[in-house]
PDB file of C-alpha atoms in Angstrom:
ATOM      1  CA  MET A   1     125.773 -30.824  23.324  1.00  0.00           C
ATOM      2  CA  ASP A   2     125.088 -32.549  20.056  1.00  0.00           C
ATOM      3  CA  ILE A   3     121.438 -31.734  19.322  1.00  0.00           C
ATOM      4  CA  LYS A   4     119.796 -33.126  16.204  1.00  0.00           C
ATOM      5  CA  PRO A   5     116.258 -32.828  14.829  1.00  0.00           C
ATOM      6  CA  LEU A   6     114.041 -35.884  14.468  1.00  0.00           C
ATOM      7  CA  ASP A   7     111.250 -33.767  12.990  1.00  0.00           C
ATOM      8  CA  ASP A   8     110.018 -30.167  13.101  1.00  0.00           C
ATOM      9  CA  ARG A   9     108.991 -30.465  16.799  1.00  0.00           C
ATOM     10  CA  LEU A  10     111.378 -32.910  18.471  1.00  0.00           C
ATOM     11  CA  TYR A  11     115.132 -32.714  18.845  1.00  0.00           C
ATOM     12  CA  VAL A  12     117.294 -35.358  20.445  1.00  0.00           C
ATOM     13  CA  THR A  13     120.474 -35.319  22.497  1.00  0.00           C
ATOM     14  CA  ALA A  14     122.347 -37.325  25.075  1.00  0.00           C
ATOM     15  CA  GLN A  15     122.046 -36.546  28.794  1.00  0.00           C
ATOM     16  CA  PRO A  16     122.485 -32.794  29.339  1.00  0.00           C
ATOM     17  CA  ARG A  17     124.324 -31.478  32.372  1.00  0.00           C
ATOM     18  CA  LEU A  18     122.701 -29.034  34.774  1.00  0.00           C
ATOM     19  CA  ASP A  19     124.913 -26.202  33.533  1.00  0.00           C
ATOM     20  CA  GLU A  20     123.757 -26.815  29.928  1.00  0.00           C
ATOM     21  CA  LEU A  21     120.082 -26.101  30.599  1.00  0.00           C
ATOM     22  CA  GLU A  22     120.569 -22.342  30.237  1.00  0.00           C
ATOM     23  CA  GLN A  23     121.921 -22.945  26.725  1.00  0.00           C
ATOM     24  CA  LEU A  24     118.832 -25.002  25.908  1.00  0.00           C
ATOM     25  CA  ALA A  25     116.540 -22.212  27.089  1.00  0.00           C
ATOM     26  CA  GLU A  26     118.565 -19.668  25.080  1.00  0.00           C
ATOM     27  CA  GLN A  27     118.202 -21.903  22.009  1.00  0.00           C
ATOM     28  CA  GLY A  28     114.433 -21.667  22.433  1.00  0.00           C
ATOM     29  CA  PHE A  29     113.520 -25.098  23.765  1.00  0.00           C
ATOM     30  CA  ARG A  30     110.182 -24.969  25.575  1.00  0.00           C
ATOM     31  CA  THR A  31     109.839 -28.580  26.730  1.00  0.00           C
ATOM     32  CA  ILE A  32     112.278 -31.258  27.890  1.00  0.00           C
ATOM     33  CA  ILE A  33     111.436 -34.962  28.007  1.00  0.00           C
ATOM     34  CA  SER A  34     113.683 -37.326  29.950  1.00  0.00           C
ATOM     35  CA  ASN A  35     113.598 -41.011  29.042  1.00  0.00           C
ATOM     36  CA  ARG A  36     116.076 -42.090  31.722  1.00  0.00           C
ATOM     37  CA  PRO A  37     114.897 -43.996  34.759  1.00  0.00           C
ATOM     38  CA  ARG A  38     116.023 -42.312  37.963  1.00  0.00           C
ATOM     39  CA  GLY A  39     119.227 -43.805  39.334  1.00  0.00           C
ATOM     40  CA  GLU A  40     120.095 -45.443  36.025  1.00  0.00           C
ATOM     41  CA  SER A  41     123.801 -44.749  36.498  1.00  0.00           C
ATOM     42  CA  ASP A  42     126.092 -43.259  39.114  1.00  0.00           C
ATOM     43  CA  ASP A  43     127.102 -40.379  36.828  1.00  0.00           C
ATOM     44  CA  GLN A  44     123.498 -39.385  36.042  1.00  0.00           C
ATOM     45  CA  PRO A  45     122.658 -35.820  37.074  1.00  0.00           C
ATOM     46  CA  ASP A  46     119.952 -35.459  39.728  1.00  0.00           C
ATOM     47  CA  PRO A  47     116.612 -35.409  37.856  1.00  0.00           C
ATOM     48  CA  ASP A  48     115.006 -33.192  40.522  1.00  0.00           C
ATOM     49  CA  ALA A  49     117.761 -30.597  40.135  1.00  0.00           C
ATOM     50  CA  LEU A  50     117.415 -30.722  36.335  1.00  0.00           C
ATOM     51  CA  LYS A  51     113.636 -30.337  36.577  1.00  0.00           C
ATOM     52  CA  ALA A  52     113.880 -27.395  38.978  1.00  0.00           C
ATOM     53  CA  LYS A  53     116.436 -25.638  36.780  1.00  0.00           C
ATOM     54  CA  ALA A  54     114.470 -26.283  33.565  1.00  0.00           C
ATOM     55  CA  GLU A  55     111.259 -24.973  35.128  1.00  0.00           C
ATOM     56  CA  SER A  56     113.056 -21.918  36.539  1.00  0.00           C
ATOM     57  CA  LEU A  57     114.111 -21.147  32.963  1.00  0.00           C
ATOM     58  CA  GLY A  58     110.532 -21.429  31.693  1.00  0.00           C
ATOM     59  CA  MET A  59     110.777 -24.900  30.179  1.00  0.00           C
ATOM     60  CA  ALA A  60     108.278 -27.667  30.894  1.00  0.00           C
ATOM     61  CA  TRP A  61     109.776 -30.915  32.223  1.00  0.00           C
ATOM     62  CA  HIS A  62     108.399 -34.416  31.602  1.00  0.00           C
ATOM     63  CA  GLU A  63     109.702 -37.868  32.443  1.00  0.00           C
ATOM     64  CA  VAL A  64     108.801 -41.020  30.513  1.00  0.00           C
ATOM     65  CA  PRO A  65     111.434 -43.374  31.939  1.00  0.00           C
ATOM     66  CA  VAL A  66     112.204 -46.559  30.023  1.00  0.00           C
ATOM     67  CA  LYS A  67     114.994 -49.112  30.094  1.00  0.00           C
ATOM     68  CA  PRO A  68     116.878 -49.547  26.807  1.00  0.00           C
ATOM     69  CA  GLY A  69     114.894 -51.707  24.410  1.00  0.00           C
ATOM     70  CA  GLU A  70     111.947 -52.109  26.807  1.00  0.00           C
ATOM     71  CA  TYR A  71     109.063 -50.158  25.303  1.00  0.00           C
ATOM     72  CA  ALA A  72     105.672 -51.209  26.625  1.00  0.00           C
ATOM     73  CA  LYS A  73     102.494 -49.931  24.987  1.00  0.00           C
ATOM     74  CA  ALA A  74     101.898 -47.740  28.057  1.00  0.00           C
ATOM     75  CA  ASP A  75     105.354 -46.132  27.586  1.00  0.00           C
ATOM     76  CA  ILE A  76     104.715 -45.468  23.895  1.00  0.00           C
ATOM     77  CA  ASP A  77     101.263 -44.028  24.636  1.00  0.00           C
ATOM     78  CA  ALA A  78     102.631 -41.834  27.438  1.00  0.00           C
ATOM     79  CA  TYR A  79     105.374 -40.557  25.154  1.00  0.00           C
ATOM     80  CA  ALA A  80     102.868 -39.828  22.381  1.00  0.00           C
ATOM     81  CA  ASP A  81     100.639 -37.912  24.823  1.00  0.00           C
ATOM     82  CA  VAL A  82     103.510 -35.775  26.109  1.00  0.00           C
ATOM     83  CA  LEU A  83     104.866 -35.132  22.630  1.00  0.00           C
ATOM     84  CA  HIS A  84     101.429 -34.212  21.300  1.00  0.00           C
ATOM     85  CA  SER A  85     100.645 -31.747  24.094  1.00  0.00           C
ATOM     86  CA  ALA A  86     104.150 -30.318  24.593  1.00  0.00           C
ATOM     87  CA  LYS A  87     105.055 -26.795  23.567  1.00  0.00           C
ATOM     88  CA  ALA A  88     107.631 -26.959  20.779  1.00  0.00           C
ATOM     89  CA  PRO A  89     110.452 -27.051  20.244  1.00  0.00           C
ATOM     90  CA  VAL A  90     110.868 -30.145  22.397  1.00  0.00           C
ATOM     91  CA  LEU A  91     114.169 -31.691  23.456  1.00  0.00           C
ATOM     92  CA  GLY A  92     114.185 -35.394  24.285  1.00  0.00           C
ATOM     93  CA  PHE A  93     117.122 -37.031  26.005  1.00  0.00           C
ATOM     94  CA  CYS A  94     118.343 -40.268  27.510  1.00  0.00           C
ATOM     95  CA  ARG A  95     121.883 -41.526  28.032  1.00  0.00           C
ATOM     96  CA  THR A  96     122.727 -41.518  24.302  1.00  0.00           C
ATOM     97  CA  GLY A  97     119.499 -40.404  22.590  1.00  0.00           C
ATOM     98  CA  LYS A  98     118.627 -43.841  21.221  1.00  0.00           C
ATOM     99  CA  ARG A  99     115.563 -44.360  23.443  1.00  0.00           C
ATOM    100  CA  VAL A 100     114.266 -40.952  22.384  1.00  0.00           C
ATOM    101  CA  ALA A 101     114.505 -41.935  18.715  1.00  0.00           C
ATOM    102  CA  HIS A 102     112.858 -45.297  19.412  1.00  0.00           C
ATOM    103  CA  LEU A 103     109.930 -43.868  21.410  1.00  0.00           C
ATOM    104  CA  TRP A 104     109.437 -41.065  18.898  1.00  0.00           C
ATOM    105  CA  ALA A 105     109.249 -43.500  15.991  1.00  0.00           C
ATOM    106  CA  LEU A 106     107.049 -45.998  17.823  1.00  0.00           C
ATOM    107  CA  SER A 107     104.639 -43.249  18.885  1.00  0.00           C
ATOM    108  CA  LEU A 108     104.408 -41.821  15.351  1.00  0.00           C
ATOM    109  CA  ALA A 109     104.311 -45.093  13.370  1.00  0.00           C
ATOM    110  CA  PRO A 110     100.493 -45.021  13.261  1.00  0.00           C
ATOM    111  CA  GLN A 111     100.520 -41.594  11.542  1.00  0.00           C
ATOM    112  CA  ARG A 112     103.702 -41.453   9.457  1.00  0.00           C
ATOM    113  CA  PRO A 113     105.319 -43.804   6.947  1.00  0.00           C
ATOM    114  CA  VAL A 114     107.808 -46.143   8.630  1.00  0.00           C
ATOM    115  CA  SER A 115     110.396 -45.475   5.911  1.00  0.00           C
ATOM    116  CA  GLU A 116     110.160 -41.729   6.654  1.00  0.00           C
ATOM    117  CA  LEU A 117     110.665 -42.306  10.393  1.00  0.00           C
ATOM    118  CA  ILE A 118     113.674 -44.533   9.739  1.00  0.00           C
ATOM    119  CA  ALA A 119     115.185 -41.979   7.336  1.00  0.00           C
ATOM    120  CA  SER A 120     114.686 -39.088   9.776  1.00  0.00           C
ATOM    121  CA  ALA A 121     116.246 -41.024  12.649  1.00  0.00           C
ATOM    122  CA  ASN A 122     119.111 -42.117  10.408  1.00  0.00           C
ATOM    123  CA  ALA A 123     119.799 -38.477   9.478  1.00  0.00           C
ATOM    124  CA  ALA A 124     120.096 -37.757  13.213  1.00  0.00           C
ATOM    125  CA  GLY A 125     122.511 -40.675  13.670  1.00  0.00           C
ATOM    126  CA  TYR A 126     120.131 -43.343  15.001  1.00  0.00           C
ATOM    127  CA  ASP A 127     119.648 -46.629  13.165  1.00  0.00           C
ATOM    128  CA  LEU A 128     116.026 -47.759  13.455  1.00  0.00           C
ATOM    129  CA  GLU A 129     116.351 -50.566  10.930  1.00  0.00           C
ATOM    130  CA  PRO A 130     116.433 -53.199  13.727  1.00  0.00           C
ATOM    131  CA  LEU A 131     113.113 -51.733  14.919  1.00  0.00           C
ATOM    132  CA  ARG A 132     111.456 -51.813  11.454  1.00  0.00           C
ATOM    133  CA  GLY A 133     109.316 -54.890  12.184  1.00  0.00           C
ATOM    134  CA  ARG A 134     107.923 -53.404  15.372  1.00  0.00           C
ATOM    135  CA  LEU A 135     107.327 -50.048  13.691  1.00  0.00           C
ATOM    136  CA  GLU A 136     105.410 -51.730  10.870  1.00  0.00           C
ATOM    137  CA  GLN A 137     103.421 -53.712  13.434  1.00  0.00           C
ATOM    138  CA  GLN A 138     102.554 -50.458  15.256  1.00  0.00           C
ATOM    139  CA  ALA A 139     101.424 -48.914  11.976  1.00  0.00           C
ATOM    140  CA  HIS A 140      99.271 -51.915  11.003  1.00  0.00           C
ATOM    141  CA  GLN A 141      97.694 -52.255  14.438  1.00  0.00           C
ATOM    142  CA  ALA A 142      96.688 -48.608  14.387  1.00  0.00           C
ATOM    143  CA  LYS A 143      95.069 -49.021  10.977  1.00  0.00           C
ATOM    144  CA  GLY A 144      93.209 -52.073  12.254  1.00  0.00           C
ATOM    145  CA  ASP A 145      92.103 -50.195  15.392  1.00  0.00           C
ATOM    146  CA  SER A 146      90.726 -47.292  13.376  1.00  0.00           C
ATOM    147  CA  GLY A 147      88.464 -49.608  11.392  1.00  0.00           C
ATOM    148  CA  SER A 148      86.711 -51.086  14.419  1.00  0.00           C
TER     149      SER A 148
END
């Protein structure tokens, strides 16, 4: 598994296999967030088996399923809620990790500088530059919401 930090709480990786969950528990992960819709691909491990194994190892399991590039406000808010309440360290995954990086940045844009989010994702191997406009919009909307 190629696990990289996005910040001091959230790490990102591609889809883990069932037999890799013990390694994740041994590495100290306390929460796992899946961003894959169930049945997304034929080679996708059974989410119920992953959840059962993760929970048997003492890790919390959450699912915020999204299709690539389709991030509704409800998805971003749900991700922010899970991330905020989750016991760290948290491991987020999808097929490649890209959706994790996108949801993380979109959920944190109201609190953190967009350039910092882009730099952190870039260091983990995810290019958020194409998402810059939406991240800036998220940040500005949040500032506008706080003034009302």
